[in-house]
Amino acid sequence: MISKMASLYHGFVVVGLLALAHAAYSAAQHRAYLRLTEQEFTSLPADIVLQCLLSLLLTTYGVVYIAGNFREIKASADLDNRSFETASNRPAFHMFLHRGQVLYS
């Protein structure tokens, strides 16, 4: 049953993305039509805007359920296992190739 629900949500994402692509294509076609008829662009028609919003909601709904259960965000969870001295240690920012080598060599 879980795989059927997962495939349903994957289907939501696929259909939502296809509908979103169709809305973008429709918007481009509408702009091309306005250029051909030499009309000024004021806004998109309501059906294109509605299709865009509904496809965005459908895609978001599918993605949220595919992602799984959300966990609580706690900044202090990683800091509970560290000592005070290593809390501000960031090894990604250590740089050993610097001008100090020239000064002290």
GROMACS .gro file of C-alpha atoms in nm:
model
  105
    1MET     CA    1   0.000   0.000   0.000
    2ILE     CA    2   0.291   0.234   0.071
    3SER     CA    3   0.432   0.193  -0.279
    4LYS     CA    4   0.093   0.276  -0.430
    5MET     CA    5   0.074   0.595  -0.225
    6ALA     CA    6   0.433   0.685  -0.316
    7SER     CA    7   0.359   0.635  -0.685
    8LEU     CA    8   0.046   0.849  -0.645
    9TYR     CA    9   0.254   1.134  -0.504
   10HIS     CA   10   0.514   1.087  -0.778
   11GLY     CA   11   0.227   1.112  -1.023
   12PHE     CA   12   0.118   1.437  -0.859
   13VAL     CA   13   0.466   1.578  -0.907
   14VAL     CA   14   0.487   1.468  -1.270
   15VAL     CA   15   0.139   1.598  -1.358
   16GLY     CA   16   0.206   1.922  -1.170
   17LEU     CA   17   0.535   1.981  -1.350
   18LEU     CA   18   0.380   1.904  -1.688
   19ALA     CA   19   0.092   2.142  -1.614
   20LEU     CA   20   0.340   2.407  -1.504
   21ALA     CA   21   0.536   2.364  -1.828
   22HIS     CA   22   0.209   2.390  -2.022
   23ALA     CA   23   0.119   2.711  -1.839
   24ALA     CA   24   0.460   2.857  -1.926
   25TYR     CA   25   0.415   2.759  -2.290
   26SER     CA   26   0.066   2.912  -2.291
   27ALA     CA   27   0.204   3.235  -2.146
   28ALA     CA   28   0.471   3.249  -2.416
   29GLN     CA   29   0.209   3.183  -2.683
   30HIS     CA   30  -0.011   3.457  -2.541
   31ARG     CA   31   0.278   3.705  -2.554
   32ALA     CA   32   0.354   3.604  -2.913
   33TYR     CA   33  -0.013   3.653  -3.006
   34LEU     CA   34  -0.011   4.001  -2.851
   35ARG     CA   35   0.300   4.096  -3.047
   36LEU     CA   36   0.146   3.974  -3.374
   37THR     CA   37  -0.174   4.167  -3.317
   38GLU     CA   38   0.025   4.469  -3.191
   39GLN     CA   39  -0.165   4.484  -2.864
   40GLU     CA   40  -0.014   4.602  -2.539
   41PHE     CA   41   0.055   4.344  -2.269
   42THR     CA   42  -0.136   4.419  -1.950
   43SER     CA   43  -0.159   4.083  -1.776
   44LEU     CA   44  -0.194   3.713  -1.844
   45PRO     CA   45  -0.540   3.568  -1.887
   46ALA     CA   46  -0.701   3.426  -1.575
   47ASP     CA   47  -0.697   3.067  -1.703
   48ILE     CA   48  -0.317   3.071  -1.743
   49VAL     CA   49  -0.266   3.221  -1.398
   50LEU     CA   50  -0.508   2.969  -1.244
   51GLN     CA   51  -0.335   2.679  -1.420
   52CYS     CA   52   0.002   2.801  -1.297
   53LEU     CA   53  -0.113   2.830  -0.936
   54LEU     CA   54  -0.294   2.495  -0.932
   55SER     CA   55   0.000   2.313  -1.089
   56LEU     CA   56   0.235   2.476  -0.838
   57LEU     CA   57   0.013   2.362  -0.550
   58LEU     CA   58  -0.016   2.010  -0.692
   59THR     CA   59   0.360   1.983  -0.736
   60THR     CA   60   0.425   2.118  -0.387
   61TYR     CA   61   0.174   1.875  -0.237
   62GLY     CA   62   0.344   1.581  -0.407
   63VAL     CA   63   0.694   1.690  -0.311
   64VAL     CA   64   0.598   1.739   0.054
   65TYR     CA   65   0.465   1.385   0.081
   66ILE     CA   66   0.756   1.233  -0.113
   67ALA     CA   67   1.004   1.401   0.121
   68GLY     CA   68   0.874   1.201   0.417
   69ASN     CA   69   0.829   1.305   0.776
   70PHE     CA   70   0.971   1.636   0.881
   71ARG     CA   71   1.200   1.651   1.178
   72GLU     CA   72   1.221   1.927   1.431
   73ILE     CA   73   1.497   2.177   1.370
   74LYS     CA   74   1.709   2.219   1.680
   75ALA     CA   75   2.030   2.416   1.657
   76SER     CA   76   2.147   2.289   1.993
   77ALA     CA   77   2.122   1.919   1.897
   78ASP     CA   78   2.471   1.913   1.747
   79LEU     CA   79   2.616   2.128   2.024
   80ASP     CA   80   2.505   1.890   2.302
   81ASN     CA   81   2.780   1.642   2.214
   82ARG     CA   82   3.060   1.900   2.179
   83SER     CA   83   3.281   2.063   2.433
   84PHE     CA   84   3.310   2.439   2.459
   85GLU     CA   85   3.655   2.440   2.296
   86THR     CA   86   3.540   2.261   1.982
   87ALA     CA   87   3.207   2.441   1.941
   88SER     CA   88   3.357   2.714   1.723
   89ASN     CA   89   3.605   2.488   1.543
   90ARG     CA   90   3.537   2.498   1.167
   91PRO     CA   91   3.794   2.285   0.981
   92ALA     CA   92   3.658   2.396   0.644
   93PHE     CA   93   3.798   2.744   0.710
   94HIS     CA   94   4.150   2.630   0.802
   95MET     CA   95   4.402   2.757   0.550
   96PHE     CA   96   4.761   2.637   0.552
   97LEU     CA   97   4.885   2.795   0.229
   98HIS     CA   98   4.914   3.161   0.324
   99ARG     CA   99   5.172   3.438   0.327
  100GLY     CA  100   5.291   3.342   0.675
  101GLN     CA  101   5.499   3.067   0.515
  102VAL     CA  102   5.707   3.327   0.333
  103LEU     CA  103   5.753   3.539   0.644
  104TYR     CA  104   5.867   3.255   0.869
  105SER     CA  105   6.067   3.041   0.629
   0.00000   0.00000   0.00000
